[in-house]
Amino acid sequence: EKYGLGREALPEEINAWTVEVFPDGKNLPEGSGSVADGEKIFGDNCAACHGDFAEGVDNWPKLAGGDGTLADKDPVKTVGSYWPYLSTVWDYAHRSMPFGNAQTLTVDETYAIVAYILYSNYLVDDDFVLTKDNFLDVEMPNADGFIVDNRDEVEVPKFSEAACMSDCKTDVQITKKATILDVTPDEGNGEDTAAADTSAETDTAQSDTAQTDTAEAPAQDAPAAAEEAKAEAAPAESLSADPELVAAGEKVFKKCKACHQVGDGAKNRVGPVLNGLIGRQAGTVDGFKYSSAMTQHGEDGLVWTEQTVEEYLADPKGYIPKNRMSFAGLKDPEDVKAVLAYIESQGG
Amino acid sequence: QPDPLITEVQPWASGWGDGVDATPYGLPIEFEDDVIRRNVGWLTADTISSINFTPIHALDGTITPTGCAFERHHSGAIELKKEDYRLMINGLVDKPLVFTYEDLERFPRENRTYFLECAANSGMEWAGAQLNGAQFTQGMIHNMQYSGIPLRTLLEEAGITNLGDQIKDKWVYAEGADASSNGRSIPLEKALDDCLVAIKANGEALRKEHGYPVRLVVPGWEGNMWVKWLRRLEVTDEAVQSREETSKYTDTLADGTSRKWTWVMDAKSVVTSPSPQMPIKHGKGPLVITGMAWSGRGHITKVDVSIDGGANWQEARLAEPGTDKAVSRFYLEIDWDGSEMLLQSRATDSTGYVQPTKDALRAIRGENSVYHNNGIQTWWVKENGESENVEVSS
């Protein structure tokens, strides 16, 4: 029975959303990218989380290495050691990366990034250029490493025997205890308090091994020069005095918080903490790995003020070429003002 | 000694309570503010792509209150208005279609209660007991009543008669509108069997964190396939082999080979109270042992409870007859003598499958599986009523 509901999808609409790439290369667009180009694009867009050599930063996924570890305790699962299809890498990078700025990579940039990830796994040489035409020639080391779920044959018969009800075993001993590890979060605030020195693996997309996030260095005191600049730059009345502006800024900050934290307990994430932003010399948050472009701008005297933040956010890549922030920017000065009000209200 | 709570007039027996306008949409009373979802910070690099845990230790019955039902996002919970919502069905159909939210409301719909369990539930326990609390070891689950349109109805609207008997070889690729898209390939046979396109959960609009305004319901199968913010269903010849069905949600065995397409959630149970977050405070005497059980293959027919680490078992009481792919609540009332217990529960489902021990699972899969750990949980209840997550010899 048909209800006659909905309307026919237009070809342009189908094309816009049908972006998945199949293992046989179906839906892969024409294009190409070299390892050399990929190294630069990866550095700008991916390295903040995945490391310059795709080795992974903190708990973010490792994309390279792990060769031959799958049968070990705590295998290292990367594109090189685990992923069976190259199409999946292309599809995911093009569709869902960079994290917080998805669907901004061009087709050629995606080819280049995939080429660089292959290079990082020693699967291609440094002069390799990945194209639609040679895509299927790349051999994935673990392509034959998968079997279809066989629980019905291997497990279900064994686990379908009548359950024992009495005298099922003797001498019951405790063999393992959770308190030895003590990695349970404190219930009071939902934050974990204990150091987790454990190798348990989780399913989570961003983590292959569970471990403590160690990057907790607080923002260092700003250099003297910046302190002076702060005194000069400080507006007569602080932006955060306006609660409506702060509230508007909190909404704008949603665009930022995928990568930046601010406030009590803020840590460096994909981007540096924004505590103490106004008046700070660019590129100086302790423990954060900046692009050389950002560090250089700071050393050349760039200090974050309402005006410089506004200029920067209007066109991040134009204002500081080769910096790592993969964010299109905030075009409306009112948005910048609001977000600064919010950041300031949080200790920025 | 007379109880002053009885003999003296209390303020609440004399003055006013809140008027009816105090909370147009209510939260639990403040005294219950510890019954909340909790995150385990060290699991992930960032909460935007992470998971939290349902406070199953503090709940009873079978329906999970929506506000504390666990969340799992791959790129954060997005805000998508009904007016901006579009669902496309394309691929190997007679006529590709686009539906608005209002279109979906005009199809006949069903009400069904199902559990949703993350494939990684108990995943941190593969190598041994690690987290102290039913919430943390088994809380990646919720059980809700969904109102939705059978996926079969929508696929038939787009037309699949051209496929004839090829249906068993075809797939439906489902993807979400968020940045992760979380695309998953589902066999067309399953899509036509019992999947729903849900627009309500527990009687109200889906919560943002559960996929507002529309999510896919894939009964009995791992939660990752229940695509949230569902935007597209494409009928295909083959599986896409997306990130979530190759690099993740696959199970590496001891020899390094990995199982893929391990969709169904095996039968499982857990004692929710007493448990590490729910100590016995009343001393010896009458004690209610309770917990939950579920199976992705059918319904729960029996739950056994052991207080001696699996040497001897007693059949618990199911609060209601089990229903397919939904949580059952069990109770066992005992007269606790105040001595230590090694408390376990063991589920049996309508296919005859009996929940195995963790060691039995490890004997087949090794310790690197991450997902699909449905082994028997043990709580070591001490004389003071406090419990700890442990494992025992088999």
Tab-separated table of C-alpha atoms in Angstrom, chain B residues 10-388:
chain	number	residue	atom	x	y	z
B	10	GLN	CA	6.208	19.285	60.574
B	11	PRO	CA	6.504	22.357	58.340
B	12	TRP	CA	5.281	20.430	55.278
B	13	ALA	CA	2.155	19.455	57.217
B	14	SER	CA	1.365	23.034	58.019
B	15	GLY	CA	2.491	25.400	55.261
B	16	TRP	CA	2.178	25.427	51.498
B	17	GLY	CA	3.961	23.444	48.897
B	18	ASP	CA	4.626	24.630	45.343
B	19	GLY	CA	1.812	25.833	43.141
B	20	VAL	CA	1.064	24.106	39.863
B	21	ASP	CA	2.990	26.694	37.868
B	22	ALA	CA	6.256	26.121	39.741
B	23	THR	CA	7.660	23.640	37.209
B	24	PRO	CA	5.944	23.546	33.812
B	25	TYR	CA	8.255	20.675	32.874
B	26	GLY	CA	9.561	18.920	35.925
B	27	LEU	CA	12.831	17.405	37.008
B	28	PRO	CA	13.146	14.880	39.837
B	29	ILE	CA	12.997	16.356	43.330
B	30	GLU	CA	16.308	17.775	44.600
B	31	PHE	CA	16.831	14.838	46.983
B	32	GLU	CA	17.358	12.622	43.934
B	33	ASP	CA	19.990	14.805	42.319
B	34	ASP	CA	22.609	12.064	42.436
B	35	VAL	CA	20.581	9.936	40.013
B	36	ILE	CA	22.303	11.278	36.939
B	37	ARG	CA	24.284	10.228	33.907
B	38	ARG	CA	27.984	10.089	34.614
B	39	ASN	CA	31.017	10.272	32.391
B	40	VAL	CA	34.335	8.465	32.851
B	41	GLY	CA	36.745	11.223	31.934
B	42	TRP	CA	39.757	9.088	31.086
B	43	LEU	CA	37.919	7.053	28.461
B	44	THR	CA	38.023	9.623	25.708
B	45	ALA	CA	39.939	12.645	24.525
B	46	ASP	CA	36.877	14.873	24.503
B	47	THR	CA	33.258	14.714	25.669
B	48	ILE	CA	32.067	15.687	22.179
B	49	SER	CA	32.945	12.227	20.968
B	50	SER	CA	32.291	10.150	24.041
B	51	ILE	CA	29.763	8.265	26.113
B	52	ASN	CA	28.160	8.540	29.516
B	53	PHE	CA	26.372	6.009	31.678
B	54	THR	CA	22.770	5.499	32.805
B	55	PRO	CA	22.432	5.393	36.628
B	56	ILE	CA	20.937	1.898	36.431
B	57	HIS	CA	21.939	1.215	40.050
B	58	ALA	CA	19.358	3.734	41.281
B	59	LEU	CA	16.490	2.895	38.909
B	60	ASP	CA	13.747	0.280	39.114
B	61	GLY	CA	11.132	-1.070	36.745
B	62	THR	CA	12.057	-1.333	33.082
B	63	ILE	CA	11.549	2.026	31.367
B	64	THR	CA	14.600	4.280	31.551
B	65	PRO	CA	13.692	7.875	32.387
B	66	THR	CA	14.672	9.829	29.288
B	67	GLY	CA	16.596	12.518	31.144
B	68	CYS	CA	19.151	10.079	32.538
B	69	ALA	CA	19.308	7.631	29.609
B	70	PHE	CA	22.921	7.374	28.479
B	71	GLU	CA	24.282	9.381	25.564
B	72	ARG	CA	26.850	8.508	22.959
B	73	HIS	CA	27.880	11.031	20.347
B	74	HIS	CA	30.543	10.884	17.684
B	75	SER	CA	30.502	14.583	16.908
B	76	GLY	CA	28.313	16.087	19.627
B	77	ALA	CA	24.528	16.302	20.045
B	78	ILE	CA	23.269	18.658	17.342
B	79	GLU	CA	20.200	20.878	17.333
B	80	LEU	CA	18.096	20.119	14.278
B	81	LYS	CA	14.644	21.721	14.017
B	82	LYS	CA	11.680	19.765	12.716
B	83	GLU	CA	11.246	22.430	10.010
B	84	ASP	CA	14.817	21.840	8.829
B	85	TYR	CA	14.510	18.067	8.935
B	86	ARG	CA	14.619	16.016	5.717
B	87	LEU	CA	14.732	12.244	5.264
B	88	MET	CA	15.855	10.916	1.889
B	89	ILE	CA	15.329	7.361	0.673
B	90	ASN	CA	17.328	6.578	-2.433
B	91	GLY	CA	19.429	3.923	-4.107
B	92	LEU	CA	17.841	0.737	-5.471
B	93	VAL	CA	14.247	1.924	-5.067
B	94	ASP	CA	11.614	2.600	-7.709
B	95	LYS	CA	11.427	6.278	-6.900
B	96	PRO	CA	13.795	8.173	-4.589
B	97	LEU	CA	11.815	10.200	-2.069
B	98	VAL	CA	12.282	13.065	0.353
B	99	PHE	CA	10.116	13.297	3.461
B	100	THR	CA	9.623	16.209	5.802
B	101	TYR	CA	8.919	15.633	9.486
B	102	GLU	CA	5.250	16.394	8.830
B	103	ASP	CA	5.191	13.724	6.118
B	104	LEU	CA	6.450	11.159	8.615
B	105	GLU	CA	3.671	12.027	11.051
B	106	ARG	CA	1.106	11.034	8.423
B	107	PHE	CA	2.243	7.392	8.167
B	108	PRO	CA	0.646	4.740	10.403
B	109	ARG	CA	2.872	4.214	13.407
B	110	GLU	CA	3.536	1.617	16.099
B	111	ASN	CA	4.516	1.689	19.763
B	112	ARG	CA	7.270	-0.727	20.782
B	113	THR	CA	9.537	-0.970	23.802
B	114	TYR	CA	13.157	-1.931	23.136
B	115	PHE	CA	16.502	-1.754	24.875
B	116	LEU	CA	19.391	0.078	23.275
B	117	GLU	CA	22.778	-1.162	24.437
B	118	CYS	CA	26.104	0.190	23.265
B	119	ALA	CA	28.271	-2.584	21.860
B	120	ALA	CA	31.012	-1.388	24.214
B	121	ASN	CA	28.940	-1.848	27.385
B	122	SER	CA	31.260	-3.606	29.886
B	123	GLY	CA	34.056	-3.104	27.352
B	124	MET	CA	36.408	-1.848	30.041
B	125	GLU	CA	36.061	-5.146	31.889
B	126	TRP	CA	37.545	-7.482	29.276
B	127	ALA	CA	40.917	-7.694	30.964
B	128	GLY	CA	39.459	-7.818	34.471
B	129	ALA	CA	37.315	-5.943	36.965
B	130	GLN	CA	37.990	-2.264	36.578
B	131	LEU	CA	35.133	0.076	37.476
B	132	ASN	CA	33.180	0.046	40.715
B	133	GLY	CA	29.511	0.447	40.029
B	134	ALA	CA	26.715	-1.041	37.952
B	135	GLN	CA	26.403	2.364	36.320
B	136	PHE	CA	29.967	2.220	35.040
B	137	THR	CA	30.222	-1.467	34.201
B	138	GLN	CA	26.771	-1.903	32.636
B	139	GLY	CA	25.239	1.548	32.239
B	140	MET	CA	25.586	1.938	28.474
B	141	ILE	CA	21.978	0.807	28.147
B	142	HIS	CA	18.519	2.269	28.169
B	143	ASN	CA	15.060	0.897	27.542
B	144	MET	CA	12.357	3.110	26.081
B	145	GLN	CA	9.000	2.922	24.412
B	146	TYR	CA	9.261	4.237	20.852
B	147	SER	CA	6.532	5.574	18.638
B	148	GLY	CA	7.587	5.262	15.048
B	149	ILE	CA	6.924	4.246	11.500
B	150	PRO	CA	8.013	0.748	10.468
B	151	LEU	CA	11.035	1.170	8.206
B	152	ARG	CA	9.324	-1.316	5.896
B	153	THR	CA	6.487	1.156	5.335
B	154	LEU	CA	8.879	3.901	4.189
B	155	LEU	CA	10.910	1.570	1.973
B	156	GLU	CA	7.734	0.290	0.358
B	157	GLU	CA	6.600	3.854	-0.226
B	158	ALA	CA	9.784	4.375	-2.274
B	159	GLY	CA	9.250	0.987	-3.916
B	160	ILE	CA	11.321	-2.154	-3.477
B	161	THR	CA	9.168	-4.591	-5.424
B	162	ASN	CA	11.695	-4.384	-8.270
B	163	LEU	CA	14.152	-6.247	-6.041
B	164	GLY	CA	12.025	-9.393	-5.931
B	165	ASP	CA	13.830	-12.190	-4.147
B	166	GLN	CA	17.130	-10.295	-4.185
B	167	ILE	CA	16.002	-8.681	-0.954
B	168	LYS	CA	18.096	-11.010	1.153
B	169	ASP	CA	21.296	-9.849	-0.567
B	170	LYS	CA	20.657	-6.118	-0.315
B	171	TRP	CA	21.533	-3.538	2.302
B	172	VAL	CA	20.228	-0.287	3.679
B	173	TYR	CA	22.872	2.305	4.434
B	174	ALA	CA	21.629	4.654	7.171
B	175	GLU	CA	23.315	7.943	7.993
B	176	GLY	CA	22.721	10.856	10.343
B	177	ALA	CA	22.703	14.601	9.772
B	178	ASP	CA	25.520	15.368	12.228
B	179	ALA	CA	29.156	15.871	11.254
B	180	SER	CA	30.062	12.275	12.120
B	181	SER	CA	27.089	10.966	10.081
B	182	ASN	CA	27.784	7.641	11.822
B	183	GLY	CA	26.839	5.703	8.697
B	184	ARG	CA	25.978	2.027	9.109
B	185	SER	CA	25.015	-0.691	6.645
B	186	ILE	CA	22.049	-2.810	7.722
B	187	PRO	CA	20.872	-5.936	5.879
B	188	LEU	CA	17.629	-5.150	4.042
B	189	GLU	CA	16.024	-8.219	5.647
B	190	LYS	CA	16.508	-6.690	9.108
B	191	ALA	CA	15.268	-3.318	7.878
B	192	LEU	CA	12.073	-4.964	6.649
B	193	ASP	CA	11.671	-7.066	9.787
B	194	ASP	CA	11.381	-4.898	12.895
B	195	CYS	CA	13.237	-1.584	12.437
B	196	LEU	CA	11.388	1.632	13.212
B	197	VAL	CA	11.898	5.239	12.234
B	198	ALA	CA	11.122	6.731	15.645
B	199	ILE	CA	9.691	10.198	16.238
B	200	LYS	CA	8.877	9.815	19.942
B	201	ALA	CA	10.417	8.065	22.926
B	202	ASN	CA	8.627	7.452	26.218
B	203	GLY	CA	5.699	9.405	24.823
B	204	GLU	CA	7.486	12.668	24.109
B	205	ALA	CA	9.689	14.053	21.385
B	206	LEU	CA	13.123	12.467	21.272
B	207	ARG	CA	15.632	14.361	23.364
B	208	LYS	CA	18.365	16.216	21.513
B	209	GLU	CA	20.933	13.744	22.807
B	210	HIS	CA	18.894	10.820	21.506
B	211	GLY	CA	18.536	12.116	17.956
B	212	TYR	CA	15.753	14.720	17.860
B	213	PRO	CA	13.653	14.818	15.814
B	214	VAL	CA	14.078	11.360	14.228
B	215	ARG	CA	16.218	8.330	14.967
B	216	LEU	CA	16.459	4.798	13.691
B	217	VAL	CA	15.481	1.911	15.983
B	218	VAL	CA	17.231	-1.392	15.227
B	219	PRO	CA	15.841	-3.754	17.879
B	220	GLY	CA	18.259	-6.104	19.588
B	221	TRP	CA	21.267	-4.858	17.628
B	222	GLU	CA	24.175	-2.753	18.838
B	223	GLY	CA	23.340	0.849	19.673
B	224	ASN	CA	25.711	2.351	17.135
B	225	MET	CA	23.346	1.210	14.369
B	226	TRP	CA	20.437	3.208	15.818
B	227	VAL	CA	21.428	6.221	13.736
B	228	LYS	CA	20.409	9.523	15.315
B	229	TRP	CA	19.266	12.631	13.430
B	230	LEU	CA	18.508	10.151	10.645
B	231	ARG	CA	18.785	11.927	7.292
B	232	ARG	CA	19.188	9.257	4.659
B	233	LEU	CA	18.469	5.608	3.876
B	234	GLU	CA	20.051	4.213	0.742
B	235	VAL	CA	19.255	0.740	-0.560
B	236	THR	CA	22.542	-0.692	-1.843
B	237	ASP	CA	24.041	-3.833	-3.344
B	238	GLU	CA	26.785	-4.105	-0.748
B	239	ALA	CA	27.864	-2.875	2.658
B	240	VAL	CA	29.577	0.513	2.595
B	241	GLN	CA	32.281	-0.686	5.035
B	242	SER	CA	32.129	2.650	6.827
B	243	ARG	CA	34.448	3.634	9.652
B	244	GLU	CA	31.950	2.423	12.251
B	245	GLU	CA	31.704	-1.036	10.725
B	246	THR	CA	35.393	-1.658	10.047
B	247	SER	CA	37.805	0.295	12.230
B	248	LYS	CA	35.303	0.375	15.114
B	249	TYR	CA	32.575	-2.026	16.238
B	250	THR	CA	34.629	-5.011	15.118
B	251	ASP	CA	35.949	-7.594	17.556
B	252	THR	CA	39.577	-8.636	17.528
B	253	LEU	CA	40.143	-12.203	18.663
B	254	ALA	CA	43.202	-13.581	20.415
B	255	ASP	CA	44.891	-14.613	17.160
B	256	GLY	CA	44.572	-11.120	15.681
B	257	THR	CA	41.729	-11.829	13.267
B	258	SER	CA	38.633	-9.747	13.852
B	259	ARG	CA	34.944	-10.433	13.625
B	260	LYS	CA	32.889	-7.924	11.713
B	261	TRP	CA	29.131	-7.430	11.442
B	262	THR	CA	28.648	-8.580	15.044
B	263	TRP	CA	25.311	-6.842	15.261
B	264	VAL	CA	23.148	-8.748	17.741
B	265	MET	CA	23.486	-8.097	21.470
B	266	ASP	CA	23.702	-11.379	23.382
B	267	ALA	CA	21.618	-12.091	26.488
B	268	LYS	CA	22.887	-10.346	29.598
B	269	SER	CA	21.871	-9.373	33.104
B	270	VAL	CA	23.227	-7.440	36.065
B	271	VAL	CA	22.271	-7.055	39.706
B	272	THR	CA	21.678	-3.333	40.093
B	273	SER	CA	21.107	-3.406	43.871
B	274	PRO	CA	22.922	-4.182	46.037
B	275	SER	CA	25.963	-3.047	44.080
B	276	PRO	CA	28.982	-0.800	44.713
B	277	GLN	CA	26.924	2.389	44.413
B	278	MET	CA	24.029	0.816	46.364
B	279	PRO	CA	25.387	-0.526	49.657
B	280	ILE	CA	23.112	-2.426	52.029
B	281	LYS	CA	22.504	-0.041	54.916
B	282	HIS	CA	19.925	-1.982	56.905
B	283	GLY	CA	21.979	-4.904	58.163
B	284	LYS	CA	20.820	-8.484	58.131
B	285	GLY	CA	17.270	-9.604	57.582
B	286	PRO	CA	14.940	-9.103	54.611
B	287	LEU	CA	16.891	-7.979	51.532
B	288	VAL	CA	15.589	-7.259	48.050
B	289	ILE	CA	18.057	-8.226	45.357
B	290	THR	CA	17.069	-6.709	42.035
B	291	GLY	CA	18.462	-6.244	38.589
B	292	MET	CA	17.767	-6.106	34.887
B	293	ALA	CA	18.116	-8.612	32.054
B	294	TRP	CA	17.805	-8.359	28.285
B	295	SER	CA	18.517	-10.200	25.053
B	296	GLY	CA	18.864	-9.080	21.446
B	297	ARG	CA	17.797	-12.510	20.221
B	298	GLY	CA	14.413	-12.695	21.899
B	299	HIS	CA	12.857	-12.196	25.309
B	300	ILE	CA	14.089	-13.063	28.783
B	301	THR	CA	12.535	-16.262	30.111
B	302	LYS	CA	14.528	-16.780	33.308
B	303	VAL	CA	17.069	-15.101	35.528
B	304	ASP	CA	19.040	-17.015	38.144
B	305	VAL	CA	20.828	-15.382	41.058
B	306	SER	CA	23.781	-16.759	43.002
B	307	ILE	CA	25.036	-15.403	46.308
B	308	ASP	CA	28.066	-17.721	46.452
B	309	GLY	CA	29.910	-16.795	43.273
B	310	GLY	CA	28.137	-19.204	40.955
B	311	ALA	CA	28.279	-22.450	42.935
B	312	ASN	CA	24.536	-22.519	43.611
B	313	TRP	CA	21.717	-20.643	41.910
B	314	GLN	CA	18.134	-19.675	42.739
B	315	GLU	CA	15.572	-18.652	40.160
B	316	ALA	CA	14.611	-15.006	40.547
B	317	ARG	CA	11.125	-13.602	39.979
B	318	LEU	CA	10.478	-11.704	36.756
B	319	ALA	CA	8.355	-8.664	37.548
B	320	GLU	CA	6.506	-9.112	34.249
B	321	PRO	CA	6.729	-11.628	31.411
B	322	GLY	CA	9.651	-10.756	29.144
B	323	THR	CA	9.061	-9.113	25.773
B	324	ASP	CA	11.291	-9.315	22.709
B	325	LYS	CA	14.445	-7.186	22.786
B	326	ALA	CA	13.351	-5.276	25.858
B	327	VAL	CA	14.614	-5.094	29.436
B	328	SER	CA	13.085	-7.369	32.079
B	329	ARG	CA	13.219	-6.547	35.791
B	330	PHE	CA	13.950	-9.356	38.251
B	331	TYR	CA	13.729	-9.625	42.026
B	332	LEU	CA	14.986	-12.133	44.528
B	333	GLU	CA	13.939	-11.559	48.107
B	334	ILE	CA	16.211	-13.222	50.646
B	335	ASP	CA	16.774	-13.254	54.387
B	336	TRP	CA	20.368	-11.994	54.481
B	337	ASP	CA	22.361	-13.458	57.362
B	338	GLY	CA	24.858	-10.599	57.250
B	339	SER	CA	27.713	-12.655	55.858
B	340	GLU	CA	29.728	-11.958	52.722
B	341	MET	CA	28.137	-12.698	49.363
B	342	LEU	CA	29.527	-13.098	45.877
B	343	LEU	CA	26.456	-11.905	44.063
B	344	GLN	CA	25.798	-12.839	40.438
B	345	SER	CA	22.898	-12.977	37.998
B	346	ARG	CA	22.530	-15.127	34.894
B	347	ALA	CA	19.985	-14.547	32.124
B	348	THR	CA	18.354	-17.121	29.860
B	349	ASP	CA	16.486	-15.995	26.745
B	350	SER	CA	13.711	-17.456	24.611
B	351	THR	CA	16.221	-19.106	22.256
B	352	GLY	CA	17.708	-21.079	25.151
B	353	TYR	CA	20.905	-18.998	25.239
B	354	VAL	CA	22.355	-18.779	28.755
B	355	GLN	CA	24.506	-15.795	29.725
B	356	PRO	CA	28.104	-17.080	29.951
B	357	THR	CA	30.827	-16.293	32.455
B	358	LYS	CA	33.493	-13.784	31.526
B	359	ASP	CA	36.060	-16.585	31.498
B	360	ALA	CA	33.922	-18.614	29.076
B	361	LEU	CA	33.837	-15.623	26.738
B	362	ARG	CA	37.562	-15.032	27.074
B	363	ALA	CA	38.252	-18.681	26.255
B	364	ILE	CA	36.736	-18.057	22.825
B	365	ARG	CA	37.558	-14.409	22.180
B	366	GLY	CA	40.632	-13.542	24.200
B	367	GLU	CA	40.819	-10.202	26.007
B	368	ASN	CA	41.041	-7.699	23.161
B	369	SER	CA	37.454	-7.741	21.986
B	370	VAL	CA	36.341	-4.369	23.422
B	371	TYR	CA	32.732	-4.936	22.341
B	372	HIS	CA	30.006	-7.456	23.185
B	373	ASN	CA	31.088	-8.369	26.696
B	374	ASN	CA	27.963	-10.027	28.110
B	375	GLY	CA	29.747	-12.042	30.793
B	376	ILE	CA	28.327	-12.582	34.274
B	377	GLN	CA	29.029	-9.726	36.703
B	378	THR	CA	30.107	-10.432	40.277
B	379	TRP	CA	29.615	-8.072	43.230
B	380	TRP	CA	31.523	-8.951	46.403
B	381	VAL	CA	29.076	-7.839	49.092
B	382	LYS	CA	30.897	-7.476	52.402
B	383	GLU	CA	29.586	-7.842	55.932
B	384	ASN	CA	29.210	-4.062	56.248
B	385	GLY	CA	26.907	-4.073	53.215
B	386	GLU	CA	29.369	-2.405	50.840
B	387	SER	CA	30.161	-4.035	47.517
B	388	GLU	CA	33.054	-4.224	45.126
